[in-house]
Each structure stands twice: as C-alpha cells, then as structure tokens.
Coordinates of C-alpha atoms and ligand atoms in Angstrom, one line a residue:
M1 CA 0.0 0.0 -0.1
P2 CA 1.4 3.5 -0.9
S3 CA 2.3 5.9 2.0
A4 CA -0.7 8.0 3.1
F5 CA 1.8 10.4 4.5
P6 CA 4.5 10.2 2.0
K7 CA 6.2 13.7 2.9
I8 CA 6.3 12.9 6.8
S9 CA 8.9 10.9 8.2
R10 CA 9.0 9.8 12.0
I11 CA 8.5 12.7 14.3
E12 CA 11.8 13.1 16.6
F13 CA 12.7 15.1 19.5
E14 CA 14.6 18.2 18.9
D15 CA 16.0 20.7 21.2
P16 CA 13.3 23.3 22.4
K17 CA 15.0 26.0 20.5
S18 CA 14.2 24.2 17.3
K19 CA 12.0 25.7 14.6
N20 CA 10.8 22.6 13.1
P21 CA 7.2 22.3 13.4
L22 CA 7.2 18.6 12.4
A23 CA 9.3 17.6 15.8
F24 CA 8.9 17.3 19.6
K25 CA 10.5 20.2 21.6
H26 CA 9.5 18.7 25.0
Y27 CA 8.1 15.2 24.5
N28 CA 11.4 13.1 24.6
A29 CA 10.1 9.6 25.0
E30 CA 12.8 8.1 26.5
E31 CA 13.8 11.0 29.2
L32 CA 13.4 10.1 32.8
V33 CA 11.1 12.2 34.9
E34 CA 10.9 11.1 38.7
G35 CA 12.5 7.7 37.5
K36 CA 10.1 6.8 34.8
T37 CA 10.4 7.9 31.2
M38 CA 8.0 10.3 29.5
K39 CA 6.5 7.4 27.4
E40 CA 5.6 5.6 30.7
H41 CA 4.1 8.2 32.4
L42 CA 2.2 9.7 29.6
R43 CA 1.1 6.6 27.5
F44 CA -0.4 8.6 24.8
S45 CA -3.2 7.4 22.9
V46 CA -4.8 8.5 19.5
T47 CA -8.5 8.1 19.0
Y48 CA -10.0 6.6 16.0
W49 CA -13.2 8.5 15.7
H50 CA -11.8 11.9 15.6
T51 CA -8.6 11.4 13.8
F52 CA -9.5 8.6 11.3
R53 CA -13.4 9.1 11.2
G54 CA -13.9 12.7 11.8
Q55 CA -15.3 14.5 8.6
L56 CA -15.0 18.0 10.3
A57 CA -18.7 18.6 9.7
D58 CA -20.6 20.8 12.2
M59 CA -24.2 21.6 12.7
F60 CA -24.2 24.3 10.0
G61 CA -21.8 22.6 7.5
V62 CA -20.6 19.7 5.8
G63 CA -17.4 18.0 6.5
T64 CA -14.1 19.7 5.0
A65 CA -11.4 17.1 6.0
Q66 CA -9.1 16.2 2.9
R67 CA -8.1 12.5 3.5
P68 CA -6.6 11.5 0.2
W69 CA -6.8 7.9 1.4
E70 CA -10.6 7.7 1.6
D71 CA -12.3 6.2 -1.5
G72 CA -15.7 7.8 -0.5
T73 CA -17.2 4.3 0.4
N74 CA -17.9 2.6 3.7
S75 CA -17.0 -0.8 2.9
V76 CA -15.0 -3.3 4.8
A77 CA -12.0 -3.2 2.3
M78 CA -12.0 0.8 3.1
A79 CA -12.1 -0.1 6.6
Q80 CA -9.1 -2.5 6.2
K81 CA -7.2 0.1 4.2
R82 CA -7.9 3.1 7.0
A83 CA -6.7 0.7 9.6
R84 CA -3.2 0.7 7.7
V85 CA -3.2 4.4 7.3
A86 CA -4.0 5.0 11.1
F87 CA -0.7 2.7 12.2
E88 CA 1.3 4.8 9.6
F89 CA 0.1 7.8 11.2
M90 CA 0.7 6.4 14.8
E91 CA 3.8 4.9 14.1
K92 CA 5.3 8.2 12.7
L93 CA 4.0 10.1 15.7
G94 CA 5.4 7.6 18.0
T95 CA 2.2 7.1 20.1
P96 CA 2.3 3.6 21.8
F97 CA -1.5 3.5 22.1
Y98 CA -4.8 4.0 20.4
A99 CA -8.5 3.6 21.1
F100 CA -11.6 3.0 19.2
H101 CA -15.5 2.4 19.3
D102 CA -16.7 -0.9 17.2
R103 CA -18.2 1.4 14.7
D104 CA -15.4 3.6 14.0
V105 CA -13.3 0.7 12.8
A106 CA -15.4 -1.3 10.9
P107 CA -19.0 -0.4 8.9
E108 CA -22.4 -1.4 10.7
G109 CA -23.8 -4.3 8.6
R110 CA -27.2 -5.0 7.6
N111 CA -27.8 -7.0 10.8
L112 CA -25.7 -8.0 14.1
R113 CA -24.3 -11.1 12.7
E114 CA -22.9 -9.0 9.5
S115 CA -21.7 -6.1 11.8
N116 CA -19.9 -8.6 13.7
K117 CA -18.3 -10.1 10.8
N118 CA -17.3 -6.9 9.5
L119 CA -15.6 -6.0 12.7
D120 CA -13.7 -9.4 12.8
A121 CA -12.4 -8.5 9.3
V122 CA -11.0 -5.4 10.4
V123 CA -9.9 -6.5 13.9
K124 CA -7.7 -9.0 11.7
V125 CA -5.7 -5.9 10.2
L126 CA -5.5 -4.1 13.6
K127 CA -4.0 -7.2 15.2
A128 CA -1.3 -7.7 12.3
E129 CA -0.6 -3.8 12.5
Q130 CA -0.2 -4.1 16.3
K131 CA 2.1 -7.0 16.3
R132 CA 4.1 -5.1 13.2
T133 CA 4.4 -1.8 15.1
G134 CA 4.1 -2.7 18.7
I135 CA 1.4 0.0 19.3
K136 CA -1.2 -1.2 21.6
L137 CA -5.0 -0.7 22.1
L138 CA -5.3 1.6 25.1
W139 CA -9.2 0.7 25.2
G140 CA -12.3 -0.5 23.1
T141 CA -15.7 0.4 23.5
A142 CA -18.8 0.1 21.8
C143 CA -20.9 2.9 19.9
L144 CA -24.3 2.8 21.6
F145 CA -25.5 6.2 20.5
A146 CA -25.2 6.7 16.9
H147 CA -27.6 4.6 15.4
P148 CA -31.3 5.4 15.6
R149 CA -32.1 2.2 17.6
Y150 CA -30.5 4.0 20.5
M151 CA -32.5 7.0 20.1
H152 CA -34.0 6.7 23.8
G153 CA -30.5 5.4 25.1
A154 CA -29.2 1.9 25.1
A155 CA -28.8 0.3 28.7
T156 CA -31.2 3.1 29.7
S157 CA -33.6 2.9 26.7
C158 CA -37.4 2.8 27.7
N159 CA -37.3 0.1 25.1
A160 CA -36.3 -3.5 26.2
D161 CA -35.2 -4.5 22.8
A162 CA -32.7 -1.8 22.6
F163 CA -31.2 -2.9 25.8
A164 CA -30.7 -6.5 24.3
Y165 CA -29.3 -5.2 21.3
A166 CA -26.7 -2.9 23.3
A167 CA -25.9 -5.9 25.3
A168 CA -25.0 -8.0 22.3
Q169 CA -22.9 -5.2 20.9
V170 CA -20.9 -4.7 24.1
K171 CA -20.4 -8.5 24.2
K172 CA -18.8 -8.4 20.9
A173 CA -17.0 -5.4 21.6
L174 CA -15.3 -6.9 24.8
E175 CA -14.6 -10.0 22.9
V176 CA -12.6 -8.0 20.3
T177 CA -10.9 -5.9 22.9
H178 CA -9.8 -8.9 24.7
E179 CA -8.6 -10.6 21.4
L180 CA -6.5 -7.2 20.6
G181 CA -5.0 -7.3 23.8
G182 CA -6.8 -4.1 25.2
E183 CA -5.9 -2.6 28.5
G184 CA -8.9 -1.4 29.4
Y185 CA -12.8 -0.9 28.4
V186 CA -14.6 2.2 28.6
F187 CA -18.3 2.9 29.0
W188 CA -19.4 6.2 28.0
G189 CA -23.1 6.7 28.4
G190 CA -23.8 8.8 25.2
R191 CA -27.5 8.8 25.5
E192 CA -27.9 7.3 29.0
G193 CA -29.9 10.0 30.4
Y194 CA -32.9 11.9 29.4
T195 CA -34.0 14.9 27.4
T196 CA -37.2 15.2 29.4
L197 CA -38.4 14.1 32.8
L198 CA -41.9 14.1 31.5
N199 CA -41.5 10.9 29.7
T200 CA -38.7 9.2 31.8
D201 CA -38.8 6.9 34.8
L202 CA -35.4 7.8 36.2
K203 CA -35.3 5.0 38.8
R204 CA -36.0 2.0 36.4
E205 CA -33.5 3.6 33.9
M206 CA -30.9 3.6 36.3
D207 CA -31.5 0.1 37.5
H208 CA -31.1 -1.0 34.1
L209 CA -28.0 0.6 33.8
G210 CA -26.8 -1.2 37.0
A211 CA -28.1 -4.3 35.6
F212 CA -26.1 -3.7 32.1
L213 CA -22.9 -3.1 33.8
H214 CA -23.2 -6.3 36.3
M215 CA -23.7 -8.3 33.0
A216 CA -20.6 -6.7 31.5
V217 CA -18.6 -7.6 34.7
D218 CA -20.0 -11.0 34.6
Y219 CA -19.2 -11.5 30.9
K220 CA -15.6 -9.9 31.1
K221 CA -14.9 -12.8 33.9
K222 CA -16.5 -15.6 31.8
I223 CA -13.9 -14.7 28.9
G224 CA -11.0 -13.9 31.3
F225 CA -10.6 -10.2 30.3
K226 CA -8.2 -8.7 33.1
G227 CA -8.4 -5.2 32.2
P228 CA -10.0 -2.4 33.9
F229 CA -13.6 -1.2 33.1
Y230 CA -13.7 2.7 33.1
I231 CA -17.0 5.1 33.4
E232 CA -16.3 7.9 31.5
P233 CA -18.4 11.0 33.0
K234 CA -20.1 13.9 31.0
P235 CA -23.1 15.7 32.2
K236 CA -24.8 16.4 28.7
E237 CA -24.7 16.2 25.0
P238 CA -26.3 14.6 23.4
T239 CA -28.7 14.2 26.2
K240 CA -30.0 17.0 28.5
H241 CA -28.9 15.1 31.5
Q242 CA -26.5 12.2 31.2
Y243 CA -26.5 9.8 34.4
D244 CA -23.1 9.7 34.7
S245 CA -22.9 13.3 34.9
D246 CA -19.5 13.9 36.8
A247 CA -17.0 11.9 38.8
A248 CA -19.0 12.2 42.1
A249 CA -22.4 11.1 40.5
C250 CA -20.6 7.8 38.9
L251 CA -19.0 7.1 42.2
N252 CA -22.3 7.1 43.8
F253 CA -23.8 5.4 41.1
L254 CA -21.2 2.7 41.3
R255 CA -21.5 2.4 45.1
E256 CA -25.2 2.2 45.2
Y257 CA -25.2 -0.7 42.6
D258 CA -22.2 -2.3 44.1
L259 CA -20.2 -2.0 41.1
L260 CA -17.2 0.1 42.6
N261 CA -14.7 -2.8 43.1
D262 CA -15.0 -3.4 39.1
F263 CA -15.0 0.2 37.7
K264 CA -12.6 3.2 37.4
L265 CA -13.2 6.4 36.0
N266 CA -12.0 7.8 32.7
I267 CA -11.8 11.6 33.2
E268 CA -12.0 13.8 30.2
T269 CA -11.4 17.7 30.3
N270 CA -14.2 19.0 28.3
H271 CA -16.6 16.9 30.1
A272 CA -15.4 18.1 33.6
T273 CA -15.8 21.9 32.4
L274 CA -19.4 21.0 31.0
A275 CA -20.3 19.9 34.4
G276 CA -18.9 23.0 36.0
H277 CA -16.0 21.6 37.3
T278 CA -12.4 21.9 36.6
M279 CA -10.2 18.9 35.2
Q280 CA -8.3 18.9 38.5
H281 CA -11.4 18.8 40.4
E282 CA -12.6 15.8 38.7
L283 CA -9.1 14.1 39.0
E284 CA -8.8 14.6 42.5
V285 CA -12.3 13.4 43.1
A286 CA -11.7 10.2 41.1
A287 CA -8.4 9.7 42.6
A288 CA -9.7 10.2 46.2
A289 CA -11.9 7.2 45.8
G290 CA -9.0 5.2 44.3
A291 CA -10.9 5.2 41.2
L292 CA -8.5 7.4 38.7
G293 CA -8.0 5.1 35.7
S294 CA -7.3 7.1 32.6
I295 CA -8.0 10.7 31.0
D296 CA -9.0 11.7 27.6
A297 CA -7.2 14.6 27.1
N298 CA -8.7 17.6 25.1
T299 CA -10.0 21.0 26.3
G300 CA -13.3 23.0 25.7
D301 CA -13.2 26.9 24.6
V302 CA -14.4 29.0 27.6
L303 CA -16.4 31.1 25.3
L304 CA -18.1 27.9 23.8
G305 CA -20.6 26.1 25.9
W306 CA -20.6 22.8 24.3
D307 CA -18.1 19.9 23.9
T308 CA -15.5 21.2 21.4
D309 CA -13.0 18.5 21.9
Q310 CA -10.0 20.6 21.0
F311 CA -6.4 19.7 21.5
P312 CA -5.0 20.4 24.9
T313 CA -2.5 23.4 24.4
D314 CA -2.6 25.1 27.5
I315 CA 0.3 24.5 29.8
Y316 CA -1.3 25.7 33.0
L317 CA -4.0 22.8 32.4
T318 CA -1.4 20.0 31.5
T319 CA 0.6 21.2 34.6
Q320 CA -2.5 20.8 36.9
I321 CA -3.2 17.4 35.5
M322 CA 0.2 16.0 35.9
L323 CA 0.2 17.2 39.4
S324 CA -2.7 15.4 40.3
I325 CA -1.5 12.4 38.4
L326 CA 1.9 12.5 39.8
K327 CA 0.5 12.7 43.2
M328 CA -1.7 9.7 42.7
G329 CA 1.5 7.5 41.8
G330 CA 0.9 7.8 37.9
L331 CA -1.1 6.0 35.3
T332 CA -1.0 2.4 35.3
T333 CA -3.4 0.5 32.8
G334 CA -4.9 4.0 31.7
G335 CA -3.4 6.6 29.3
T336 CA -3.5 10.1 27.8
N337 CA -6.0 9.6 25.2
F338 CA -6.6 12.5 22.7
D339 CA -10.3 12.5 22.6
A340 CA -9.9 15.6 20.4
K341 CA -10.4 16.8 17.0
V342 CA -8.6 19.2 14.8
R343 CA -10.8 22.4 13.7
R344 CA -13.1 22.3 10.8
E345 CA -10.4 25.1 9.1
S346 CA -7.6 22.8 9.8
F347 CA -8.5 20.3 7.1
E348 CA -5.3 19.0 5.5
P349 CA -3.7 15.8 6.8
I350 CA -0.5 17.6 8.2
D351 CA -2.7 19.3 10.6
L352 CA -3.7 15.8 12.5
F353 CA 0.4 15.7 12.8
Y354 CA 0.4 19.4 14.3
A355 CA -2.5 18.7 16.5
H356 CA -0.9 15.7 18.2
I357 CA 2.6 17.2 18.2
A358 CA 0.9 20.2 20.1
G359 CA -0.9 18.1 22.5
M360 CA 1.9 15.8 23.4
D361 CA 4.7 18.7 23.6
T362 CA 2.0 20.3 25.9
F363 CA 1.6 17.3 28.1
A364 CA 5.4 16.7 28.4
R365 CA 5.7 20.2 29.6
G366 CA 3.1 19.9 32.1
L367 CA 4.8 16.6 33.1
K368 CA 8.1 18.4 33.6
I369 CA 6.8 21.6 35.2
A370 CA 4.7 19.4 37.5
A371 CA 7.7 17.3 38.5
A372 CA 10.0 20.6 39.1
I373 CA 6.9 21.9 41.6
R374 CA 7.1 18.6 43.4
K375 CA 10.9 18.7 43.4
D376 CA 10.9 22.3 44.8
G377 CA 8.5 21.0 47.7
R378 CA 7.4 24.4 48.6
L379 CA 3.7 23.6 47.2
D380 CA 3.8 20.1 49.0
D381 CA 5.1 21.7 52.2
F382 CA 2.6 24.6 52.3
V383 CA -0.4 22.2 52.1
K384 CA 1.1 19.8 54.6
Q385 CA 1.7 22.9 57.1
R386 CA -1.8 24.0 56.3
Y387 CA -3.3 20.9 58.0
S388 CA -0.7 20.5 60.6
S389 CA -3.3 21.0 63.5
W390 CA -4.4 17.7 62.7
N391 CA -1.2 16.0 63.5
S392 CA -1.2 16.4 67.3
G393 CA -3.6 17.6 70.1
I394 CA -7.3 18.0 69.4
G395 CA -6.6 17.5 65.6
E396 CA -5.0 14.0 66.3
K397 CA -7.8 13.1 68.7
I398 CA -10.6 13.8 66.2
E399 CA -8.7 11.7 63.5
K400 CA -8.3 9.1 65.8
S401 CA -11.9 9.0 66.7
K402 CA -11.2 9.5 70.6
V403 CA -13.3 12.3 70.8
G404 CA -17.1 13.1 70.3
F405 CA -19.5 16.5 70.6
S406 CA -19.1 16.5 74.4
E407 CA -15.4 16.4 74.6
L408 CA -15.3 18.9 71.8
E409 CA -17.6 21.3 73.6
A410 CA -15.2 21.0 76.8
Y411 CA -12.4 21.6 74.7
S412 CA -13.8 24.8 73.0
I413 CA -14.9 26.2 76.1
K414 CA -11.6 25.8 77.4
M415 CA -10.1 27.3 74.3
G416 CA -12.4 30.6 74.3
E417 CA -11.8 31.4 70.6
V418 CA -10.2 30.1 67.5
R419 CA -7.1 32.2 67.2
T420 CA -5.0 29.9 65.1
N421 CA -6.2 30.4 61.3
T422 CA -3.6 31.0 59.0
S423 CA -3.5 32.6 55.7
G424 CA -4.8 30.7 52.6
R425 CA -2.1 32.5 50.2
Q426 CA -3.9 31.7 47.1
E427 CA -2.3 34.5 45.4
Y428 CA 1.1 33.6 46.6
L429 CA 0.9 30.1 45.6
E430 CA -0.5 31.1 42.1
N431 CA 2.5 33.3 41.6
L432 CA 4.8 30.3 42.9
I433 CA 3.4 28.0 40.1
N434 CA 4.1 30.7 37.5
E435 CA 7.7 30.6 38.5
F436 CA 7.9 27.1 37.1
I437 CA 5.8 27.8 33.6
Ligands
XUL1 C1 -18.1 11.7 23.8 C2 -16.7 11.0 24.2 C3 -16.6 9.8 23.8 C4 -15.9 8.8 24.7 C5 -16.1 7.3 24.1 O1 -17.9 13.0 24.3 O2 -15.9 11.5 24.9 O3 -16.0 9.6 22.6 O4 -14.6 9.3 24.8 O5 -17.2 6.8 23.6
CO2 CO1 -13.9 10.9 25.7

C-alpha cells in the first residue's frame, strides 16, 4: 500500500529551540522524569473516531476534511485500508496506544451478524498492524449512541429490545478488545440519560444501567478479560442530562449498585468543564476514591458552552493534570487519550500531525513542570503545614475517633476562641506555580 503521508517521516525530539514544526520540542519519549520515562508516564493514545473518522462537519456545514486515502465508501475494504493508514500515522507520531469504538473501525452491517463479521475482518488487520508496530490498544468501547435504534438510550432505553441489542454489541466489543490485548474498556453513556423527565422513569432507567454493567462484569470474567472497566463521566450532550454526569455522580452510582470494585473512571477535560468543574477537580475526586483510571485529553473553549474537543495546548492545564496524576502515583493501565479533533478549518492531513505534536508537547511540558514543582517542595510543604493542626493535640484525637461532641464542647469552652487560623495564600501560591511555567 502506498504511504498515506509520504512527505512525513518519523517525528523526532529536537531541542526546545528548534523551529521544525514536525518535531517534538518537549516530548522526549525516553527522558526520565521522577524515575520513569516520559513514554511510561504519559502513555499517549490516538482516538480512531476523531482522527480517522472525523469529517470536520458541524451543525451548519458539511465536512471539510481532506483525507486522500478515503475512497468515499464505508466498505470493509476501505476500513481495512484505513486501519493501515492509522498505524502509519501512529508509527510516525510515536504514540504507543490507540482507542476505538466498534463502529469507528468497521462499518455497521445489515444485521448484528453482519456487523460482527465486518468487525472481525478489520480486527484481523488491526491485530497484524499491532504486531508489526508494537502499538497497543489502550481501550475499546462500543458506539451505543449513533444508530437510530438507540434514540432513547441503550442500557437506559425505555425499550427492552434496545437494551438487548446494546448488550449484544458490548459483548462483541469486549471479545474484540480482549482479542487485541486491550488494556481496558470504556463505558461512556452517550444517550444514557434523558431529554425530558416528563416521559422518563429515572429510577427504572438507573436500575437497568446497573443491571447492564453487572452483565458486562460477568461476561468480562467469563472470557477472562483482565483489564479494568472505566466509566467516562459527562453531564450532557447529546442528552440534556446524562446519568454519569460527573465523577461524584459516577462514584455514587457505582457504590449504590455495588460496582465500585469493578470500575474506575476515565476523566475528560471538556466533560469536566461542561459539568461546571475543573479537570483537576474531577481528577482529585476520582483519585480520592482510588478510582482514577485514565484520562481523555482535550479542552473546551471558554466562550463556547459545548463539547468542542479541542487539542490541549494550555500548559497551565496540563501542569495541573500532571500534578494530580503524579500525586496519585501515575497512570498504570490508563493513558492520555487524545479525545480531540482538529478544527474544521484545519482540514489538511498534516494538521493531524501538528495537533498531536502540540498535545504531546503540552503534556510533556506539564509533566516536567509538575515534577519540578514537586521537587521544589514548597507547594507540598505549604499544604502539609496548612493541615498541621491535625497532627497532634485535638486534631489528632478527632482523626483517631477518640473524642465526640461532648469532649469538643469542653475543649472549645476552655479554648475561648479560634485564634489559630493561618492565611490560605492563594495569590502567593499562584505566583509560585508561575515560577515554573
Ligand atoms: C464523547 C466522548 C466519547 C468517549 C468514548 O463526548 O468523549 O468519545 O470518549 O465513547
Ligand atoms: Co471521551
């Protein structure tokens, strides 16, 4: 097969002063940071849906993407060719992982049997390409939101037939992910929510979602798939309200339906901001529950209120993300998955390289900056000092459950007034971070 990107060779690391736009200035895969290589820390992943299936259409206009390797069909042969193009792209970029929905990689057939057959035909090529390049599948997932059969949702549809079909689709997607040695599997609840409560039995739908996820856990065990399951929170879009609205809602759902041991979270920046949170908030909530599994790396636009899925190019954002991830001890089975698309105006194939290079370099800088902040220690020391009243005296007694309200009343009467508050020093800390950026 002729090269899809004949003018582009492997993207190499060059000095930060290099002016070559097709080189990394910060992402140096083998460079050690806190004892691990950047490649091991960041575990970059390319998303199949945006990068190889995105047409760059919007609500007001058709797709603008120039993809010379496409023949205009949605055939299995085209899907197999596209898979080879995808691996040429990832090999040149040097990303160790990719992620896909079943329907991104292979066309939907006239029925489930045919869809599964199409998928098998493409999985053969993906498997061969993984073997040839050493690139791995970060996670697989099933598209349970594009087809009209899922208009009311999939696991939370009012229609039991749609639930059944979704289960069959996830069964196959799990088998395929397992076959490809996928490191994990994602559930993003595209239409698992509602557009109006007037027609919705919320409790029944949530019960169905719980039952669906239990079936998935059972099947995972049955086929011996060892990778983690991730839930990816998002508050809305396409629904008005998605049940997995944010990290806290997901954790509560998992706890309520006794699924917490089988799931972690896949946190996405633009979903966090759509939920009215920062990315760091969502990461901290997930990590506090021991459930931060993986991240979808992108960003929204402060002036646009929807899921724009832009490539992350804000160093402040990636610094915050890497501070949380390093604090947690790093990613293990998860990765940094670019769930991001080039703008409609960035329509040439080379823009796919520029976008990923930008995202990878921005994360590499965030990683280096976060490591430098941690090495410096002032931020960490400040936070430790801020809570020092809990290390001894009454604080220690409270933490060790040695006192109750009566003892605390006696303590307060004796104390008279709280005179020990110290400054939060937000502005000082913000300036401290800027020292490293
Ligand atoms: C949609 C989204 C999905 C999931 C996978 O907003 O983020 O692409 O990442 O289904
Ligand atoms: Co995502």
